[in-house]
Amino acid sequence: MAFVVTDNCIKCKYTDCVAVCPADAFFEGPNFLVINPDECIDCDLCPVECPAGAIYQEDEVPEDQKDFIKLNAELAEIWPRITEVIAPPEDAKVWDGVENKIEFLIVENEE
């Protein structure tokens, strides 16, 4: 079973989780991270490191966040892998805890 990044990561995008992932299973979009469920080894390191509390075991994802299970799998196929910590957005603390941020998710990388 894989871990899943959920709504609270949107516009926060802390990458502390990336630093501890032994499987390099994280992928980065413009304002959100996802975990590839086929690469996640269920090690339980990333949820502890997530300052936003946005990562859950797949079978523990809150009911109102279940769509993120499929979303993680889909976006991991199109976004680039991230293996190093980067600075969060300047306004990450402002967005941490804001509910229903899915409307702010940017899927396409601006080129």
XYZ file of N, CA, C and O in Angstrom:
444
model
N 0.846 -1.183 0.000
C 0.000 0.000 0.000
C 0.892 1.246 0.000
O 1.914 1.278 0.658
N 0.478 2.241 -0.715
C 1.284 3.452 -0.872
C 0.794 4.582 0.026
O -0.310 4.551 0.547
N 1.640 5.566 0.140
C 1.251 6.804 0.808
C 0.721 7.770 -0.248
O 1.051 7.658 -1.436
N -0.108 8.722 0.190
C -0.805 9.633 -0.717
C -0.651 11.061 -0.204
O -0.865 11.329 0.981
N -0.294 11.972 -1.098
C -0.239 13.396 -0.770
C -1.627 13.970 -1.022
O -2.217 13.741 -2.076
N -2.136 14.730 -0.054
C -3.500 15.239 -0.149
C -3.540 16.769 -0.241
O -2.509 17.433 -0.335
N -4.730 17.285 -0.169
C -5.064 18.689 -0.408
C -4.162 19.716 0.277
O -3.820 20.730 -0.321
N -3.769 19.489 1.512
C -3.039 20.546 2.226
C -1.650 20.815 1.645
O -1.050 21.841 1.932
N -1.145 19.953 0.787
C 0.149 20.212 0.144
C 0.033 21.298 -0.926
O 1.009 21.983 -1.229
N -1.149 21.451 -1.495
C -1.325 22.441 -2.565
C -0.980 23.837 -2.038
O -1.458 24.258 -1.003
N -0.101 24.498 -2.767
C 0.393 25.849 -2.466
C 1.295 25.905 -1.225
O 1.756 26.968 -0.849
N 1.524 24.783 -0.579
C 2.500 24.718 0.519
C 3.786 24.089 -0.022
O 4.847 24.661 0.061
N 3.647 22.896 -0.584
C 4.728 22.181 -1.262
C 6.044 22.197 -0.489
O 7.098 22.540 -1.012
N 5.955 21.821 0.772
C 7.182 21.595 1.542
C 7.826 20.322 0.994
O 7.124 19.388 0.626
N 9.129 20.262 0.962
C 9.783 19.090 0.379
C 10.595 18.291 1.399
O 11.437 17.479 1.019
N 10.312 18.490 2.673
C 10.999 17.720 3.713
C 10.814 16.221 3.473
O 11.709 15.419 3.728
N 9.644 15.843 2.967
C 9.311 14.443 2.707
C 10.230 13.835 1.652
O 10.603 12.661 1.735
N 10.591 14.633 0.672
C 11.434 14.174 -0.421
C 12.800 13.725 0.107
O 13.356 12.722 -0.336
N 13.318 14.447 1.074
C 14.654 14.161 1.615
C 14.745 12.793 2.279
O 15.809 12.181 2.299
N 13.642 12.287 2.811
C 13.683 11.024 3.552
C 13.201 9.830 2.732
O 13.258 8.694 3.208
N 12.749 10.044 1.516
C 12.181 8.959 0.712
C 13.288 8.089 0.108
O 13.988 8.514 -0.809
N 13.428 6.850 0.594
C 14.477 5.985 0.064
C 14.163 5.452 -1.339
O 15.061 4.958 -2.023
N 12.930 5.593 -1.777
C 12.528 5.078 -3.085
C 12.474 6.164 -4.158
O 12.186 5.861 -5.320
N 12.746 7.415 -3.790
C 12.635 8.528 -4.738
C 11.291 8.485 -5.469
O 11.210 8.595 -6.689
N 10.223 8.360 -4.693
C 8.882 8.170 -5.252
C 8.078 9.461 -5.384
O 6.904 9.413 -5.727
N 8.701 10.606 -5.113
C 7.983 11.882 -5.199
C 8.161 12.527 -6.570
O 9.233 12.454 -7.175
N 7.081 13.190 -6.999
C 7.082 13.900 -8.265
C 6.541 15.292 -8.011
O 5.656 15.493 -7.170
N 7.083 16.275 -8.766
C 6.811 17.679 -8.468
C 6.060 18.381 -9.582
O 6.473 18.376 -10.737
N 4.965 19.023 -9.174
C 4.233 19.904 -10.074
C 4.488 21.342 -9.674
O 5.250 21.611 -8.742
N 3.852 22.274 -10.335
C 4.079 23.690 -10.051
C 3.795 24.091 -8.603
O 4.512 24.917 -8.049
N 2.756 23.512 -7.980
C 2.443 23.917 -6.603
C 1.970 22.754 -5.730
O 1.229 22.941 -4.777
N 2.437 21.540 -6.044
C 1.970 20.339 -5.347
C 2.968 19.216 -5.591
O 3.652 19.195 -6.617
N 3.064 18.300 -4.657
C 3.869 17.090 -4.815
C 2.941 15.890 -4.827
O 1.871 15.916 -4.207
N 3.358 14.819 -5.494
C 2.612 13.565 -5.458
C 3.583 12.414 -5.251
O 4.791 12.557 -5.454
N 3.022 11.280 -4.851
C 3.793 10.052 -4.674
C 3.330 9.044 -5.712
O 2.130 8.820 -5.876
N 4.283 8.433 -6.398
C 3.952 7.381 -7.348
C 3.644 6.115 -6.548
O 4.528 5.580 -5.875
N 2.394 5.614 -6.609
C 2.031 4.457 -5.798
C 2.769 3.184 -6.192
O 2.928 2.281 -5.365
N 3.251 3.114 -7.436
C 3.986 1.929 -7.877
C 5.427 1.932 -7.386
O 6.082 0.888 -7.383
N 5.917 3.093 -6.973
C 7.299 3.201 -6.512
C 7.416 3.339 -4.996
O 8.474 3.102 -4.433
N 6.335 3.730 -4.343
C 6.328 3.882 -2.889
C 6.539 2.515 -2.237
O 5.890 1.529 -2.608
N 7.444 2.459 -1.261
C 7.726 1.187 -0.586
C 7.087 1.110 0.793
O 7.409 0.231 1.587
N 6.186 2.034 1.090
C 5.412 1.994 2.332
C 6.315 2.015 3.574
O 6.082 1.300 4.532
N 7.317 2.883 3.543
C 8.293 2.904 4.637
C 7.857 3.756 5.828
O 8.454 3.681 6.885
N 6.862 4.602 5.643
C 6.303 5.425 6.722
C 7.205 6.578 7.162
O 7.019 7.138 8.229
N 8.177 6.960 6.349
C 9.064 8.066 6.717
C 8.487 9.433 6.336
O 8.644 10.404 7.059
N 7.811 9.519 5.210
C 7.367 10.821 4.705
C 6.269 11.495 5.527
O 6.330 12.710 5.710
N 5.277 10.776 6.045
C 4.233 11.495 6.786
C 4.773 12.222 8.014
O 4.309 13.308 8.351
N 5.762 11.645 8.642
C 6.354 12.232 9.844
C 7.071 13.528 9.510
O 7.076 14.469 10.299
N 7.663 13.596 8.324
C 8.443 14.768 7.922
C 7.610 15.894 7.318
O 8.090 17.003 7.187
N 6.375 15.612 6.941
C 5.533 16.619 6.268
C 5.035 17.660 7.268
O 4.184 17.361 8.107
N 5.534 18.908 7.190
C 5.101 19.943 8.122
C 3.623 20.310 7.969
O 3.014 20.831 8.898
N 3.051 20.005 6.801
C 1.652 20.349 6.546
C 0.693 19.205 6.900
O -0.512 19.360 6.805
N 1.234 18.051 7.290
C 0.365 16.920 7.619
C -0.487 16.480 6.449
O -1.633 16.076 6.621
N 0.082 16.527 5.258
C -0.694 16.266 4.038
C -0.525 14.856 3.486
O -1.103 14.520 2.466
N 0.262 14.003 4.150
C 0.540 12.667 3.617
C -0.100 11.607 4.507
O 0.085 11.602 5.719
N -0.837 10.695 3.847
C -1.540 9.628 4.553
C -1.268 8.277 3.910
O -1.072 8.203 2.688
N -1.316 7.232 4.711
C -1.340 5.873 4.195
C -2.615 5.755 3.354
O -3.659 6.297 3.726
N -2.541 5.065 2.241
C -3.672 4.988 1.317
C -4.982 4.572 1.991
O -6.034 5.131 1.711
N -4.933 3.630 2.887
C -6.168 3.179 3.540
C -6.596 4.076 4.701
O -7.604 3.810 5.353
N -5.838 5.156 4.957
C -6.186 6.104 6.012
C -6.485 7.508 5.482
O -6.658 8.444 6.256
N -6.537 7.640 4.163
C -6.854 8.938 3.563
C -8.265 9.327 3.993
O -9.190 8.525 3.884
N -8.435 10.550 4.519
C -9.771 10.981 4.925
C -10.772 10.862 3.772
O -10.412 11.037 2.598
N -11.995 10.569 4.113
C -13.039 10.338 3.106
C -13.128 11.476 2.091
O -13.253 11.231 0.889
N -13.023 12.714 2.548
C -13.152 13.851 1.627
C -11.890 14.098 0.795
O -11.846 15.016 -0.017
N -10.871 13.254 0.974
C -9.615 13.391 0.235
C -9.335 12.185 -0.670
O -8.277 12.089 -1.277
N -10.270 11.259 -0.767
C -10.069 10.000 -1.510
C -9.700 10.235 -2.974
O -8.986 9.426 -3.567
N -10.159 11.322 -3.585
C -9.824 11.603 -4.984
C -8.318 11.777 -5.185
O -7.813 11.621 -6.296
N -7.616 12.100 -4.117
C -6.170 12.301 -4.225
C -5.409 10.996 -4.448
O -4.268 11.019 -4.914
N -6.017 9.865 -4.150
C -5.370 8.575 -4.412
C -5.142 8.437 -5.915
O -4.019 8.178 -6.369
N -6.193 8.643 -6.687
C -6.099 8.562 -8.144
C -5.257 9.709 -8.699
O -4.453 9.521 -9.612
N -5.422 10.895 -8.137
C -4.691 12.066 -8.612
C -3.179 11.877 -8.464
O -2.413 12.225 -9.367
N -2.724 11.316 -7.342
C -1.291 11.055 -7.157
C -0.775 10.139 -8.263
O 0.263 10.404 -8.867
N -1.500 9.063 -8.535
C -1.072 8.104 -9.560
C -1.011 8.755 -10.936
O -0.040 8.548 -11.686
N -2.013 9.548 -11.270
C -2.065 10.184 -12.589
C -0.969 11.226 -12.768
O -0.282 11.256 -13.790
N -0.792 12.087 -11.779
C 0.187 13.172 -11.917
C 1.626 12.671 -11.835
O 2.522 13.258 -12.444
N 1.852 11.570 -11.125
C 3.199 10.999 -11.052
C 3.668 10.517 -12.425
O 4.866 10.401 -12.668
N 2.727 10.273 -13.315
C 3.071 9.833 -14.669
C 3.483 10.987 -15.578
O 4.123 10.757 -16.602
N 3.132 12.209 -15.213
C 3.430 13.335 -16.116
C 4.388 14.365 -15.522
O 4.965 15.161 -16.260
N 4.545 14.367 -14.224
C 5.438 15.333 -13.589
C 6.835 14.748 -13.409
O 7.000 13.531 -13.292
N 7.858 15.606 -13.315
C 9.226 15.118 -13.111
C 9.467 14.671 -11.659
O 8.855 15.189 -10.723
N 10.357 13.726 -11.527
C 10.756 13.225 -10.212
C 11.496 14.332 -9.460
O 12.239 15.103 -10.052
N 11.303 14.394 -8.156
C 12.047 15.326 -7.316
C 12.763 14.506 -6.243
O 12.160 13.645 -5.599
N 14.057 14.773 -6.087
C 14.845 13.997 -5.129
C 15.601 14.877 -4.136
O 16.266 14.355 -3.246
N 15.517 16.185 -4.311
C 16.225 17.091 -3.412
C 15.267 18.112 -2.816
O 14.289 18.504 -3.446
N 15.587 18.546 -1.631
C 14.778 19.546 -0.942
C 14.939 20.893 -1.643
O 16.041 21.283 -2.013
N 13.806 21.569 -1.824
C 13.816 22.931 -2.350
C 13.046 23.813 -1.368
O 12.295 23.304 -0.527
N 13.233 25.090 -1.474
C 12.527 26.010 -0.579
C 11.035 26.000 -0.903
O 10.649 25.949 -2.073
N 10.204 26.062 0.126
C 8.761 26.140 -0.126
C 8.402 27.519 -0.677
O 9.198 28.456 -0.580
N 7.209 27.660 -1.221
C 6.772 28.986 -1.666
C 6.814 29.974 -0.494
O 6.633 29.575 0.669
N 7.046 31.236 -0.787
C 7.149 32.253 0.265
C 5.892 32.339 1.119
O 5.959 32.663 2.303
N 4.736 32.052 0.526
C 3.485 32.153 1.266
C 2.958 30.786 1.759
O 1.785 30.651 2.081
N 3.821 29.801 1.841
C 3.400 28.454 2.247
C 2.711 28.443 3.609
O 1.682 27.786 3.785
N 3.235 29.174 4.563
C 2.624 29.187 5.903
C 1.224 29.779 5.885
O 0.367 29.371 6.658
N 0.991 30.716 4.995
C -0.334 31.328 4.868
C -1.343 30.290 4.372
O -2.490 30.265 4.808
N -0.913 29.411 3.464
C -1.797 28.414 2.866
C -1.936 27.146 3.703
O -2.886 26.380 3.512
N -1.010 26.909 4.620
C -1.063 25.701 5.440
C -2.332 25.708 6.289
O -2.558 26.629 7.077
N -3.175 24.706 6.102
C -4.407 24.599 6.868
C -5.646 25.129 6.160
O -6.762 24.907 6.619
N -5.464 25.819 5.042
C -6.616 26.291 4.263
C -7.299 25.050 3.672
O -6.640 24.175 3.112
N -8.594 24.965 3.806
C -9.327 23.793 3.316
C -9.729 23.954 1.860
O -9.836 25.063 1.344
N -9.942 22.808 1.221
C -10.453 22.745 -0.156
C -9.606 23.540 -1.146
O -10.112 24.375 -1.891
N -8.318 23.248 -1.179
C -7.404 23.968 -2.065
C -7.327 23.365 -3.462
O -6.592 23.874 -4.304
N -8.080 22.309 -3.725
C -8.004 21.636 -5.024
C -8.217 22.609 -6.184
O -7.610 22.459 -7.244
N -9.027 23.638 -5.992
C -9.267 24.607 -7.068
C -8.003 25.388 -7.436
O -7.914 25.974 -8.511
N -6.996 25.369 -6.575
C -5.753 26.105 -6.825
C -4.655 25.206 -7.416
O -3.559 25.685 -7.709
N -4.946 23.918 -7.573
C -3.959 22.984 -8.114
C -3.629 23.352 -9.560
O -4.514 23.516 -10.392
N -2.338 23.492 -9.829
C -1.856 23.744 -11.186
C -1.263 22.434 -11.696
O -0.309 21.907 -11.115
N -1.829 21.894 -12.766
C -1.382 20.600 -13.283
C -0.284 20.787 -14.320
O 0.697 20.063 -14.334
N -0.452 21.761 -15.180
C 0.501 21.987 -16.258
C 1.708 22.777 -15.767
O 1.536 23.784 -15.094
N 2.895 22.317 -16.099
C 4.090 23.096 -15.813
C 4.194 24.205 -16.835
O 4.042 23.975 -18.040
N 4.396 25.423 -16.352
C 4.547 26.564 -17.259
C 5.938 26.512 -17.866
O 6.920 26.291 -17.186
N 5.998 26.698 -19.160
C 7.302 26.612 -19.821
C 7.660 27.926 -20.447
O 6.928 28.760 -20.716
